[in-house]
CSV table of C-alpha atoms in Angstrom, one decimal:
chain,number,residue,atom,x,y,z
A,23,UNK,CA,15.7,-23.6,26.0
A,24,UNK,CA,13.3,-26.3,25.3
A,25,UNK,CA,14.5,-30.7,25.4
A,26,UNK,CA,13.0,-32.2,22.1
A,27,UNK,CA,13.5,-35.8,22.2
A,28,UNK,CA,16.0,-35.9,25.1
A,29,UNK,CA,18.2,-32.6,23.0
A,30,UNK,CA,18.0,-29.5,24.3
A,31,UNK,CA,17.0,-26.8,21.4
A,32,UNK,CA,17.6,-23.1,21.5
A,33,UNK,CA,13.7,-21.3,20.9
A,34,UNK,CA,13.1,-17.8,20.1
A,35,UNK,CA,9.8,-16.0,20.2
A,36,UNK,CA,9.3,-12.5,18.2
A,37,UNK,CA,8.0,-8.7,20.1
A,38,UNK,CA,5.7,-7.7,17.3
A,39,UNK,CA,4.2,-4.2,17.3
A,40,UNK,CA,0.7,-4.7,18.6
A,41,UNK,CA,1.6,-7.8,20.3
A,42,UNK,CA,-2.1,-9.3,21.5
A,43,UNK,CA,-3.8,-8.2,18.2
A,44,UNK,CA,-5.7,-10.3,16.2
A,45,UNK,CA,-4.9,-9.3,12.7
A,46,UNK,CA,-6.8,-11.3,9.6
A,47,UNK,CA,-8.2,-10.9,6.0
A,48,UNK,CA,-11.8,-9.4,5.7
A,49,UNK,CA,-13.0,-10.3,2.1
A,50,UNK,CA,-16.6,-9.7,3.3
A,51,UNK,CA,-16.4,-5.9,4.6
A,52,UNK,CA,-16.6,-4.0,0.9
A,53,UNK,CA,-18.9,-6.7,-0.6
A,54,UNK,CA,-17.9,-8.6,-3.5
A,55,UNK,CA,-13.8,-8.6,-4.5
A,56,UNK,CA,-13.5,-5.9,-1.6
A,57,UNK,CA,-10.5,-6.6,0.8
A,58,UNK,CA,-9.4,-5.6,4.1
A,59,UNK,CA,-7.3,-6.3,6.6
A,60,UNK,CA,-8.7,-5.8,10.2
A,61,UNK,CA,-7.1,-6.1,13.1
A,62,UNK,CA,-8.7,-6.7,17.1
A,63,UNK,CA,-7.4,-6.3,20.3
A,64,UNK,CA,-9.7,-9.2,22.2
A,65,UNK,CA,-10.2,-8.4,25.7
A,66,UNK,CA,-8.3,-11.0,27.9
A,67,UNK,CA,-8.5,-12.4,31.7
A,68,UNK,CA,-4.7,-13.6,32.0
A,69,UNK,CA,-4.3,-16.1,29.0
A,70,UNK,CA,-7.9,-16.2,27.8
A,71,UNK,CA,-9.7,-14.5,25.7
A,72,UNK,CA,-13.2,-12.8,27.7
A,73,UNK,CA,-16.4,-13.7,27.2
A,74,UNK,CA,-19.8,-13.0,28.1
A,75,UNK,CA,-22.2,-15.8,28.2
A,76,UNK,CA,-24.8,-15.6,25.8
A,77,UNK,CA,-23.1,-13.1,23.2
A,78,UNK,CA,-20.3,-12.9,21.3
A,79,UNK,CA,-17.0,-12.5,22.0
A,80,UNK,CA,-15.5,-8.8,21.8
A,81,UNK,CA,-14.9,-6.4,20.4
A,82,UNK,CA,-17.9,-6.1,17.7
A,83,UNK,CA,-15.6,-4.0,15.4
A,84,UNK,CA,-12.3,-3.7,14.3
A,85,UNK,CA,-9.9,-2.0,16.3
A,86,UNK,CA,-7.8,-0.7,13.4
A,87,UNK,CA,-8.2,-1.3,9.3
A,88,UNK,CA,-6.5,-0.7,5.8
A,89,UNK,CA,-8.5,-1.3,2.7
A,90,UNK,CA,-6.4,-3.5,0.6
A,91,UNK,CA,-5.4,-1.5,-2.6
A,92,UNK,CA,-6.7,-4.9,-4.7
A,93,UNK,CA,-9.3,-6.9,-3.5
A,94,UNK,CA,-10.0,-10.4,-4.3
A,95,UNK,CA,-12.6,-13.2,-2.7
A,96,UNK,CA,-9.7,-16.2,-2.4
A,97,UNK,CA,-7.3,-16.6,-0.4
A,98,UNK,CA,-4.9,-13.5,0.7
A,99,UNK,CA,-2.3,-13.3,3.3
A,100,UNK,CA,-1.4,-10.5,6.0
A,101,UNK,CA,1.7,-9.5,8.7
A,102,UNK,CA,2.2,-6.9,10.9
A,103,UNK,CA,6.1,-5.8,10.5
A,104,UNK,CA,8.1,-5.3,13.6
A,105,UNK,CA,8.6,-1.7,12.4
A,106,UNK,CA,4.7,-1.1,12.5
A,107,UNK,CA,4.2,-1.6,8.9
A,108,UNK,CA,2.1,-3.9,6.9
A,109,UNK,CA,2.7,-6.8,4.5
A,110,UNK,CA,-0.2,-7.5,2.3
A,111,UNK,CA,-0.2,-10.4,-0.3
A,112,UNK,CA,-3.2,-9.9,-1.9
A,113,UNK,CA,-4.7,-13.7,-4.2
A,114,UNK,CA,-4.1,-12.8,-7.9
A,115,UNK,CA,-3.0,-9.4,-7.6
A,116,UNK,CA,0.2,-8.4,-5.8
A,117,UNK,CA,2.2,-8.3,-3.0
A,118,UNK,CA,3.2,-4.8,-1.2
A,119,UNK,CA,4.1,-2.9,2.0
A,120,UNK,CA,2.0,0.1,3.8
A,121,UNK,CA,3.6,2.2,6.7
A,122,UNK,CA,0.8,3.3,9.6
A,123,UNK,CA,0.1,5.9,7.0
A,124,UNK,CA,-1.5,3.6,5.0
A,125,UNK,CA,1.5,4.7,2.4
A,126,UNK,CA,3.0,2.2,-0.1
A,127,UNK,CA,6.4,2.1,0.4
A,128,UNK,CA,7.1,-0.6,-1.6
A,129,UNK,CA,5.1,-3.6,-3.7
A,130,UNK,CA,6.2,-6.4,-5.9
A,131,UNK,CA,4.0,-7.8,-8.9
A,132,UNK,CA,3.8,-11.1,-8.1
A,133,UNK,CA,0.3,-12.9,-6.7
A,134,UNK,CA,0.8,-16.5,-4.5
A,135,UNK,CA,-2.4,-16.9,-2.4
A,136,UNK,CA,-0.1,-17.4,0.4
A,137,UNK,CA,3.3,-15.2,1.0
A,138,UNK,CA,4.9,-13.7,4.0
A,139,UNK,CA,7.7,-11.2,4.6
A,140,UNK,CA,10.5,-11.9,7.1
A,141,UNK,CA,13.1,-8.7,7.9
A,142,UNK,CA,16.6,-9.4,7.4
A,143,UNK,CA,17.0,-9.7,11.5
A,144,UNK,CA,14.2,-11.4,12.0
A,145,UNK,CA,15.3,-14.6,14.5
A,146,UNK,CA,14.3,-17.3,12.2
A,147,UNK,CA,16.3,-16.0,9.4
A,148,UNK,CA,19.2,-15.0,11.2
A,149,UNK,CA,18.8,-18.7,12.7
A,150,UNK,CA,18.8,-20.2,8.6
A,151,UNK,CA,21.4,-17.5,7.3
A,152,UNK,CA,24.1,-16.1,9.8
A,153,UNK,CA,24.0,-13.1,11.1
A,154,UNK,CA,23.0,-10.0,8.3
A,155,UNK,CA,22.0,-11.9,5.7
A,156,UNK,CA,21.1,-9.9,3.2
A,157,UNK,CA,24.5,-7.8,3.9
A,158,UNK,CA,23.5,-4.2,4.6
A,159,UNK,CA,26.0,-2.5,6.3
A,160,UNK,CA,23.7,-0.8,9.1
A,161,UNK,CA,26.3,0.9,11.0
A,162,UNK,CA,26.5,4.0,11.6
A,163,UNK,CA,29.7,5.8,12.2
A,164,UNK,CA,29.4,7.9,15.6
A,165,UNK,CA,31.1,11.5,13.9
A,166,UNK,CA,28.6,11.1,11.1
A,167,UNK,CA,25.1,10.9,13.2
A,168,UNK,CA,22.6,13.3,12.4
A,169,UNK,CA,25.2,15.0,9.9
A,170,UNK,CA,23.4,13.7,6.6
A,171,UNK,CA,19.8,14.7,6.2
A,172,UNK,CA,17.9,13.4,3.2
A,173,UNK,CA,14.9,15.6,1.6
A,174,UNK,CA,12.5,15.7,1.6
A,175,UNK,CA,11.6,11.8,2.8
A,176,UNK,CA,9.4,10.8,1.7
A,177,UNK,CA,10.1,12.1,-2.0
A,178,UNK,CA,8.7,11.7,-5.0
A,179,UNK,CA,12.0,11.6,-6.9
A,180,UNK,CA,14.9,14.4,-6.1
A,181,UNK,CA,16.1,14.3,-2.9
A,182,UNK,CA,18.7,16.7,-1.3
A,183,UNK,CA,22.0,15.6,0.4
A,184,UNK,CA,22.3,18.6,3.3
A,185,UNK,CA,24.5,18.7,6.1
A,186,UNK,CA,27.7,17.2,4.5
A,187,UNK,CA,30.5,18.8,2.5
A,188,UNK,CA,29.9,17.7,-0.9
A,189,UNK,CA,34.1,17.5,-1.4
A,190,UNK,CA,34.1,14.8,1.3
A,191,UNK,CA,31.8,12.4,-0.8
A,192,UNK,CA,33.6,9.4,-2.3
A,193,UNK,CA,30.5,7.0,-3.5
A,194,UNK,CA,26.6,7.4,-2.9
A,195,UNK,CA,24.5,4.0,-3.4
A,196,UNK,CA,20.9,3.4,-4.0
A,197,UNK,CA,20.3,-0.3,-2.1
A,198,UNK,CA,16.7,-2.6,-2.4
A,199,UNK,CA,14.9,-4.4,0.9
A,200,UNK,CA,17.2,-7.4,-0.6
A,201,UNK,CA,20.6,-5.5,0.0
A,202,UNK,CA,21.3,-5.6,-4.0
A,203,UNK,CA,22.8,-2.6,-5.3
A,204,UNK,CA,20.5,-0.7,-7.7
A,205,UNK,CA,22.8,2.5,-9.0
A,206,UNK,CA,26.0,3.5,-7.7
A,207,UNK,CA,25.5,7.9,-8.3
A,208,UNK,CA,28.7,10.6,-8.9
A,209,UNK,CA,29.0,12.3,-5.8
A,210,UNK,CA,26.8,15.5,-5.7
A,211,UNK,CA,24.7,17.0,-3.6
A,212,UNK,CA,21.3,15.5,-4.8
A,213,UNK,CA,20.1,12.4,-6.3
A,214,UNK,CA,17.0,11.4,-8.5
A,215,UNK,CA,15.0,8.4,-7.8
A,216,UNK,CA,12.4,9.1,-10.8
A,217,UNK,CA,13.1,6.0,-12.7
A,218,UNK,CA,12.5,3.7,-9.6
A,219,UNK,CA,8.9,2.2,-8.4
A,220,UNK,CA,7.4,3.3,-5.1
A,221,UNK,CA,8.7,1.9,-2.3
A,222,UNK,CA,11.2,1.6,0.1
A,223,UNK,CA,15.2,2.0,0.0
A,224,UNK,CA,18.4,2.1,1.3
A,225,UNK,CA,20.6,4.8,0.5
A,226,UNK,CA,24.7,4.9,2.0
A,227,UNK,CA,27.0,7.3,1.8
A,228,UNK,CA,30.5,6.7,1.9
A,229,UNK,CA,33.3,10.0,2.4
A,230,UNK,CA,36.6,9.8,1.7
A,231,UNK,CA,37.4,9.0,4.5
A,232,UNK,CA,36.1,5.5,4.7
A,233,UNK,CA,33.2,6.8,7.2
A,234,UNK,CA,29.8,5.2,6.1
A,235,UNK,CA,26.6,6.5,6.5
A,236,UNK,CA,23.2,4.3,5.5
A,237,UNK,CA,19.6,6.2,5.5
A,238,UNK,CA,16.0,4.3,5.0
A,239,UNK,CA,14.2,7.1,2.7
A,240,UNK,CA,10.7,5.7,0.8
A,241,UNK,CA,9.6,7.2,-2.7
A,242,UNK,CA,6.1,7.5,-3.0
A,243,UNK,CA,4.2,9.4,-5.7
């Protein structure tokens, strides 16, 4: 808790993957219209940053890198995800995710210079919003873990329901990042995903029971 003008006032600071990591745009590293995003790990002495006197301060590379599937010379915007992942808005060409793969697991045709993504539990949102904003159920029922497998995940399109009774399915439902439900399938032991983009989804299974049963699987091609 911090006082701000005699009130106190609840703070919050985020644990990012790679905490200490100095991640930024490179629009220099491919020459002209070629984009990356670099990331360092600065050596540090407590709270500062190392330094030799005389020379530059290290490292003298990149620790870790993803070429940016677009590249452009203006303004572009980065964030490491608290999942590991990486948000990449790139100036004039789109916005999109990559896991530590480097696979897309999802990207959205719009082009700000600036944008940034914030996870539905992220503090700050949860702070604007109430708790679960974006109303995904993320429950999981303790009979039901590790009975539902989904493959293969990643998929390029069909993926297999195994592990569950196909009598005991009520309602299967395809859910975006947002929480917005895209198709609502017949129960049935598979489902196809060939009409959606790449990227990443939600997808719960409800028995007829009432027991509910969500699973992150990504579609890449």
């Amino acid at each position: 808790r911090a006082a701000a003008m005699g009130v106190p006032e609840d703070l919050w600071q985020r644990e990012d993957t790679d905490a200490g990591y100095l991640q930024f745009i490179n629009n220099s590293a491919l020459g002209n219209n070629g984009t990356t995003i670099d990331a360092i790990n600065p050596p540090l002495s407590g709270y500062t940053y190392t330094r030799t006197p005389g020379q530059a301060y290290a490292p003298s590379t990149y620790d870790w890198r993803h070429v940016a599937l677009v590249g452009n010379s203006g303004q572009s915007a980065s964030d490491r995800m608290p999942d590991g992942n990486t948000f990449v808005a790139i100036s004039n060409g789109y916005m999109y995710e990559v896991d530590m793969n480097g696979t897309v697991v999802w990207q959205y045709p719009d082009d700000p210079q600036k944008a940034f993504r914030y996870t539905c539990d992220h503090p700050g949102i949860i702070a604007l919003l109430g708790q679960n904003p974006c109303g995904i159920n993320t429950v999981v029922e303790e009979g039901l873990k590790g009975s539902i497998v989904l493959l293969p995940n990643p998929t390029s399109g069909a993926v297999r329901l195994e592990g569950i009774n196909t009598a005991d399915l009520a309602t299967i439902r395809l859910i975006d990042g947002t929480g917005r439900t895209l198709t609502t399938y017949s129960p049935g032991p598979s489902i196809d995903l060939e009409d959606r983009p790449n990227g990443a989804y939600m997808l719960e299974v409800v028995l007829r029971d009432g027991t509910r049963f969500i699973e992150r699987i990504a579609l890449s091609r």
